[in-house]
PDB file of C-alpha atoms in Angstrom:
ATOM      1  CA  MET M  13     -32.902 -62.475 -79.127  1.00  0.00           C
ATOM      2  CA  ALA M  14     -36.263 -63.494 -80.524  1.00  0.00           C
ATOM      3  CA  SER M  15     -37.707 -60.025 -79.987  1.00  0.00           C
ATOM      4  CA  GLY M  16     -34.852 -58.506 -82.026  1.00  0.00           C
ATOM      5  CA  GLY M  17     -36.217 -60.134 -85.166  1.00  0.00           C
ATOM      6  CA  SER M  18     -39.674 -58.684 -84.594  1.00  0.00           C
ATOM      7  CA  ASP M  19     -38.135 -55.223 -84.096  1.00  0.00           C
ATOM      8  CA  VAL M  20     -36.345 -55.522 -87.433  1.00  0.00           C
ATOM      9  CA  ASP M  21     -39.556 -56.737 -89.061  1.00  0.00           C
ATOM     10  CA  ALA M  22     -41.462 -53.783 -87.588  1.00  0.00           C
ATOM     11  CA  LEU M  23     -38.831 -51.340 -88.876  1.00  0.00           C
ATOM     12  CA  ASN M  24     -38.887 -52.954 -92.334  1.00  0.00           C
ATOM     13  CA  GLN M  25     -42.695 -52.702 -92.323  1.00  0.00           C
ATOM     14  CA  ALA M  26     -42.476 -49.031 -91.347  1.00  0.00           C
ATOM     15  CA  LEU M  27     -39.967 -48.231 -94.059  1.00  0.00           C
ATOM     16  CA  THR M  28     -41.921 -50.024 -96.786  1.00  0.00           C
ATOM     17  CA  SER M  29     -45.068 -48.078 -95.903  1.00  0.00           C
ATOM     18  CA  ALA M  30     -43.280 -44.704 -95.625  1.00  0.00           C
ATOM     19  CA  HIS M  31     -45.072 -41.485 -96.456  1.00  0.00           C
ATOM     20  CA  ILE M  32     -43.001 -38.407 -97.288  1.00  0.00           C
ATOM     21  CA  PHE M  33     -44.893 -35.150 -97.394  1.00  0.00           C
ATOM     22  CA  GLU M  34     -44.849 -31.468 -96.535  1.00  0.00           C
ATOM     23  CA  GLY M  35     -47.467 -28.870 -95.607  1.00  0.00           C
ATOM     24  CA  LYS M  36     -50.747 -29.053 -97.532  1.00  0.00           C
ATOM     25  CA  GLN M  37     -49.885 -32.445 -98.973  1.00  0.00           C
ATOM     26  CA  ARG M  38     -49.899 -33.880 -95.402  1.00  0.00           C
ATOM     27  CA  GLN M  39     -53.341 -32.389 -94.723  1.00  0.00           C
ATOM     28  CA  GLN M  40     -54.710 -34.015 -97.882  1.00  0.00           C
ATOM     29  CA  LEU M  41     -53.228 -37.375 -96.848  1.00  0.00           C
ATOM     30  CA  LEU M  42     -54.724 -37.112 -93.369  1.00  0.00           C
ATOM     31  CA  GLN M  43     -58.190 -36.482 -94.785  1.00  0.00           C
ATOM     32  CA  GLN M  44     -58.095 -39.655 -96.898  1.00  0.00           C
ATOM     33  CA  PRO M  45     -57.830 -42.987 -95.047  1.00  0.00           C
ATOM     34  CA  ASP M  46     -55.039 -45.326 -96.142  1.00  0.00           C
ATOM     35  CA  LEU M  47     -57.040 -48.493 -96.744  1.00  0.00           C
ATOM     36  CA  ASN M  48     -55.475 -51.872 -97.352  1.00  0.00           C
ATOM     37  CA  HIS M  49     -56.982 -54.607 -99.558  1.00  0.00           C
ATOM     38  CA  LYS M  50     -59.412 -55.570 -96.721  1.00  0.00           C
ATOM     39  CA  GLY M  51     -60.835 -52.047 -96.461  1.00  0.00           C
ATOM     40  CA  VAL M  52     -59.155 -51.542 -93.061  1.00  0.00           C
ATOM     41  CA  ASP M  53     -57.022 -48.508 -92.245  1.00  0.00           C
ATOM     42  CA  ALA M  54     -53.466 -49.849 -92.659  1.00  0.00           C
ATOM     43  CA  GLU M  55     -52.022 -47.537 -89.994  1.00  0.00           C
ATOM     44  CA  GLU M  56     -54.540 -48.750 -87.413  1.00  0.00           C
ATOM     45  CA  GLU M  57     -53.987 -52.385 -88.346  1.00  0.00           C
ATOM     46  CA  ASN M  58     -50.223 -52.572 -87.862  1.00  0.00           C
ATOM     47  CA  GLY M  59     -49.416 -49.399 -85.907  1.00  0.00           C
ATOM     48  CA  ALA M  60     -46.413 -48.913 -88.157  1.00  0.00           C
ATOM     49  CA  GLY M  61     -45.465 -46.215 -90.564  1.00  0.00           C
ATOM     50  CA  LEU M  62     -42.828 -43.640 -91.247  1.00  0.00           C
ATOM     51  CA  GLU M  63     -43.733 -40.013 -91.634  1.00  0.00           C
ATOM     52  CA  ILE M  64     -41.098 -37.501 -92.710  1.00  0.00           C
ATOM     53  CA  THR M  65     -41.712 -33.791 -92.326  1.00  0.00           C
ATOM     54  CA  CYS M  66     -39.238 -31.098 -93.375  1.00  0.00           C
ATOM     55  CA  PHE M  67     -39.568 -27.364 -92.910  1.00  0.00           C
ATOM     56  CA  SER M  68     -37.427 -24.239 -92.637  1.00  0.00           C
ATOM     57  CA  ASP M  69     -37.709 -20.818 -91.055  1.00  0.00           C
ATOM     58  CA  VAL M  70     -35.565 -17.729 -90.622  1.00  0.00           C
ATOM     59  CA  PHE M  71     -34.823 -16.101 -87.262  1.00  0.00           C
ATOM     60  CA  ASN M  72     -32.743 -12.894 -87.135  1.00  0.00           C
ATOM     61  CA  ASP M  73     -31.461 -13.554 -90.675  1.00  0.00           C
ATOM     62  CA  VAL M  74     -30.278 -17.057 -89.684  1.00  0.00           C
ATOM     63  CA  PRO M  75     -31.868 -19.973 -91.556  1.00  0.00           C
ATOM     64  CA  LEU M  76     -33.152 -22.850 -89.403  1.00  0.00           C
ATOM     65  CA  HIS M  77     -33.890 -26.195 -91.041  1.00  0.00           C
ATOM     66  CA  PHE M  78     -35.847 -29.036 -89.452  1.00  0.00           C
ATOM     67  CA  GLN M  79     -36.493 -32.657 -90.309  1.00  0.00           C
ATOM     68  CA  ILE M  80     -38.821 -34.842 -88.248  1.00  0.00           C
ATOM     69  CA  LEU M  81     -39.015 -38.600 -88.782  1.00  0.00           C
ATOM     70  CA  ARG M  82     -41.923 -40.226 -86.951  1.00  0.00           C
ATOM     71  CA  LEU M  83     -41.291 -43.911 -86.372  1.00  0.00           C
ATOM     72  CA  PRO M  84     -43.358 -46.306 -84.259  1.00  0.00           C
ATOM     73  CA  LYS M  85     -42.991 -45.163 -80.614  1.00  0.00           C
ATOM     74  CA  GLN M  86     -40.179 -42.689 -81.360  1.00  0.00           C
ATOM     75  CA  ILE M  87     -39.214 -39.583 -83.278  1.00  0.00           C
ATOM     76  CA  TYR M  88     -35.948 -38.495 -84.826  1.00  0.00           C
ATOM     77  CA  VAL M  89     -35.416 -34.745 -85.102  1.00  0.00           C
ATOM     78  CA  TRP M  90     -32.664 -32.873 -86.930  1.00  0.00           C
ATOM     79  CA  ILE M  91     -32.227 -29.145 -86.397  1.00  0.00           C
ATOM     80  CA  GLY M  92     -29.769 -27.481 -88.769  1.00  0.00           C
ATOM     81  CA  CYS M  93     -28.455 -23.960 -88.742  1.00  0.00           C
ATOM     82  CA  SER M  94     -26.768 -22.555 -91.879  1.00  0.00           C
ATOM     83  CA  SER M  95     -25.411 -25.958 -92.960  1.00  0.00           C
ATOM     84  CA  ALA M  96     -26.513 -29.551 -93.461  1.00  0.00           C
ATOM     85  CA  LYS M  97     -24.086 -31.027 -90.907  1.00  0.00           C
ATOM     86  CA  LEU M  98     -25.399 -33.591 -88.439  1.00  0.00           C
ATOM     87  CA  GLY M  99     -24.052 -31.779 -85.360  1.00  0.00           C
ATOM     88  CA  ASN M 100     -24.367 -33.261 -81.886  1.00  0.00           C
ATOM     89  CA  LEU M 101     -26.553 -36.326 -81.411  1.00  0.00           C
ATOM     90  CA  TYR M 102     -28.626 -37.011 -78.285  1.00  0.00           C
ATOM     91  CA  ALA M 103     -30.935 -39.838 -77.217  1.00  0.00           C
ATOM     92  CA  ALA M 104     -33.700 -39.361 -74.641  1.00  0.00           C
ATOM     93  CA  ALA M 105     -36.338 -41.718 -73.282  1.00  0.00           C
ATOM     94  CA  PRO M 106     -39.042 -41.674 -70.604  1.00  0.00           C
ATOM     95  CA  THR M 107     -38.146 -43.637 -67.487  1.00  0.00           C
ATOM     96  CA  ARG M 108     -40.152 -45.089 -64.627  1.00  0.00           C
ATOM     97  CA  PRO M 109     -41.575 -44.879 -62.004  1.00  0.00           C
ATOM     98  CA  LYS M 110     -42.281 -41.157 -62.298  1.00  0.00           C
ATOM     99  CA  ASP M 111     -42.435 -38.904 -65.320  1.00  0.00           C
ATOM    100  CA  THR M 112     -38.658 -38.527 -65.583  1.00  0.00           C
ATOM    101  CA  VAL M 113     -36.431 -38.575 -68.639  1.00  0.00           C
ATOM    102  CA  SER M 114     -33.006 -40.092 -69.240  1.00  0.00           C
ATOM    103  CA  VAL M 115     -30.815 -38.282 -71.773  1.00  0.00           C
ATOM    104  CA  THR M 116     -27.392 -39.123 -73.141  1.00  0.00           C
ATOM    105  CA  SER M 117     -25.053 -37.600 -75.684  1.00  0.00           C
ATOM    106  CA  ILE M 118     -24.233 -40.055 -78.476  1.00  0.00           C
ATOM    107  CA  LEU M 119     -21.972 -37.847 -80.629  1.00  0.00           C
ATOM    108  CA  GLY M 120     -20.299 -34.662 -79.402  1.00  0.00           C
ATOM    109  CA  GLY M 121     -22.031 -32.292 -77.051  1.00  0.00           C
ATOM    110  CA  THR M 122     -20.436 -33.560 -73.833  1.00  0.00           C
ATOM    111  CA  SER M 123     -20.192 -30.074 -72.324  1.00  0.00           C
ATOM    112  CA  ASP M 124     -23.264 -28.761 -74.114  1.00  0.00           C
ATOM    113  CA  ASN M 125     -26.584 -28.591 -72.270  1.00  0.00           C
ATOM    114  CA  THR M 126     -28.484 -27.267 -75.287  1.00  0.00           C
ATOM    115  CA  GLY M 127     -29.287 -30.552 -76.980  1.00  0.00           C
ATOM    116  CA  THR M 128     -29.890 -32.451 -73.745  1.00  0.00           C
ATOM    117  CA  GLY M 129     -32.397 -29.843 -72.579  1.00  0.00           C
ATOM    118  CA  ILE M 130     -34.270 -29.809 -75.875  1.00  0.00           C
ATOM    119  CA  ALA M 131     -34.327 -33.628 -76.058  1.00  0.00           C
ATOM    120  CA  ARG M 132     -35.576 -33.895 -72.446  1.00  0.00           C
ATOM    121  CA  ARG M 133     -38.407 -31.413 -73.036  1.00  0.00           C
ATOM    122  CA  LEU M 134     -39.407 -33.152 -76.300  1.00  0.00           C
ATOM    123  CA  VAL M 135     -39.794 -36.466 -74.444  1.00  0.00           C
ATOM    124  CA  LEU M 136     -41.924 -34.769 -71.781  1.00  0.00           C
ATOM    125  CA  LYS M 137     -44.068 -33.162 -74.513  1.00  0.00           C
ATOM    126  CA  THR M 138     -44.480 -36.258 -76.693  1.00  0.00           C
ATOM    127  CA  GLY M 139     -44.076 -39.227 -74.341  1.00  0.00           C
ATOM    128  CA  LEU M 140     -41.959 -40.867 -77.068  1.00  0.00           C
ATOM    129  CA  ASN M 141     -38.306 -41.845 -77.333  1.00  0.00           C
ATOM    130  CA  VAL M 142     -36.411 -39.004 -79.014  1.00  0.00           C
ATOM    131  CA  ILE M 143     -33.218 -38.935 -81.053  1.00  0.00           C
ATOM    132  CA  LEU M 144     -32.119 -35.332 -81.587  1.00  0.00           C
ATOM    133  CA  ALA M 145     -29.377 -34.117 -83.910  1.00  0.00           C
ATOM    134  CA  SER M 146     -28.637 -30.453 -83.349  1.00  0.00           C
ATOM    135  CA  ASN M 147     -26.363 -28.214 -85.388  1.00  0.00           C
ATOM    136  CA  ILE M 148     -27.082 -24.967 -83.505  1.00  0.00           C
ATOM    137  CA  PRO M 149     -24.071 -22.877 -82.401  1.00  0.00           C
ATOM    138  CA  LYS M 150     -23.395 -23.155 -78.646  1.00  0.00           C
ATOM    139  CA  ASN M 151     -23.277 -19.401 -78.026  1.00  0.00           C
ATOM    140  CA  SER M 152     -26.760 -18.628 -79.406  1.00  0.00           C
ATOM    141  CA  PRO M 153     -29.361 -19.010 -76.620  1.00  0.00           C
ATOM    142  CA  MET M 154     -31.997 -16.969 -78.484  1.00  0.00           C
ATOM    143  CA  LEU M 155     -31.547 -19.100 -81.603  1.00  0.00           C
ATOM    144  CA  GLU M 156     -31.814 -22.283 -79.509  1.00  0.00           C
ATOM    145  CA  ALA M 157     -35.006 -21.067 -77.844  1.00  0.00           C
ATOM    146  CA  GLU M 158     -36.558 -20.061 -81.172  1.00  0.00           C
ATOM    147  CA  ALA M 159     -35.627 -23.393 -82.779  1.00  0.00           C
ATOM    148  CA  GLU M 160     -37.215 -25.318 -79.906  1.00  0.00           C
ATOM    149  CA  LYS M 161     -40.328 -23.132 -80.033  1.00  0.00           C
ATOM    150  CA  LEU M 162     -40.763 -23.696 -83.787  1.00  0.00           C
ATOM    151  CA  LEU M 163     -40.169 -27.425 -83.381  1.00  0.00           C
ATOM    152  CA  VAL M 164     -42.724 -27.800 -80.587  1.00  0.00           C
ATOM    153  CA  GLN M 165     -45.284 -25.796 -82.577  1.00  0.00           C
ATOM    154  CA  LYS M 166     -44.786 -28.147 -85.536  1.00  0.00           C
ATOM    155  CA  LEU M 167     -45.026 -31.256 -83.317  1.00  0.00           C
ATOM    156  CA  ILE M 168     -48.310 -29.943 -81.890  1.00  0.00           C
ATOM    157  CA  HIS M 169     -49.582 -29.226 -85.418  1.00  0.00           C
ATOM    158  CA  LEU M 170     -48.631 -32.755 -86.536  1.00  0.00           C
ATOM    159  CA  GLY M 171     -50.381 -34.281 -83.506  1.00  0.00           C
ATOM    160  CA  TYR M 172     -47.256 -35.841 -81.989  1.00  0.00           C
ATOM    161  CA  THR M 173     -47.672 -34.307 -78.524  1.00  0.00           C
ATOM    162  CA  ARG M 174     -49.549 -35.688 -75.528  1.00  0.00           C
ATOM    163  CA  GLN M 175     -52.631 -33.984 -74.163  1.00  0.00           C
ATOM    164  CA  LYS M 176     -52.207 -31.864 -70.982  1.00  0.00           C
ATOM    165  CA  ALA M 177     -54.097 -34.343 -68.749  1.00  0.00           C
ATOM    166  CA  GLU M 178     -52.014 -37.207 -70.136  1.00  0.00           C
ATOM    167  CA  GLN M 179     -48.757 -35.346 -69.383  1.00  0.00           C
ATOM    168  CA  SER M 180     -49.583 -34.745 -65.721  1.00  0.00           C
ATOM    169  CA  SER M 181     -51.005 -38.212 -64.998  1.00  0.00           C
ATOM    170  CA  SER M 182     -48.149 -40.251 -66.523  1.00  0.00           C
TER     171      SER M 182
END
């Protein structure tokens, strides 16, 4: 029970030091260190922080919307298609002893392999716990593939993915 309090404290710390940015604004933030009153990089000191990234794209005249929340040791991803509904919710986490992933459906999606597959591959790519909310229609495999491709490209651009050598050795 004692560790629960430290988890809440860590989450509170992350939320109070949240940075919300998009595109070029993120690049400018990354180039300037976030120094605390001691002159030490605050992110390095506490390992906490919340980064929110939102972006949209269009594939075959269908709008795709993404939101990525980077929390300490996990990411939350929302993929929306044509509406702002939450959709199905999945949780995935790396498991031991080998590089395997456990995935479960939290809301909806019991007969849907789309979200579980995307969540599993995101964990393998990032090495982080993943919560995925997906509002992609079930009968759109090309849309699903394009959404995952765009999401992985953005995660690579943001630096949230593991290096190739790190993926194979874990």
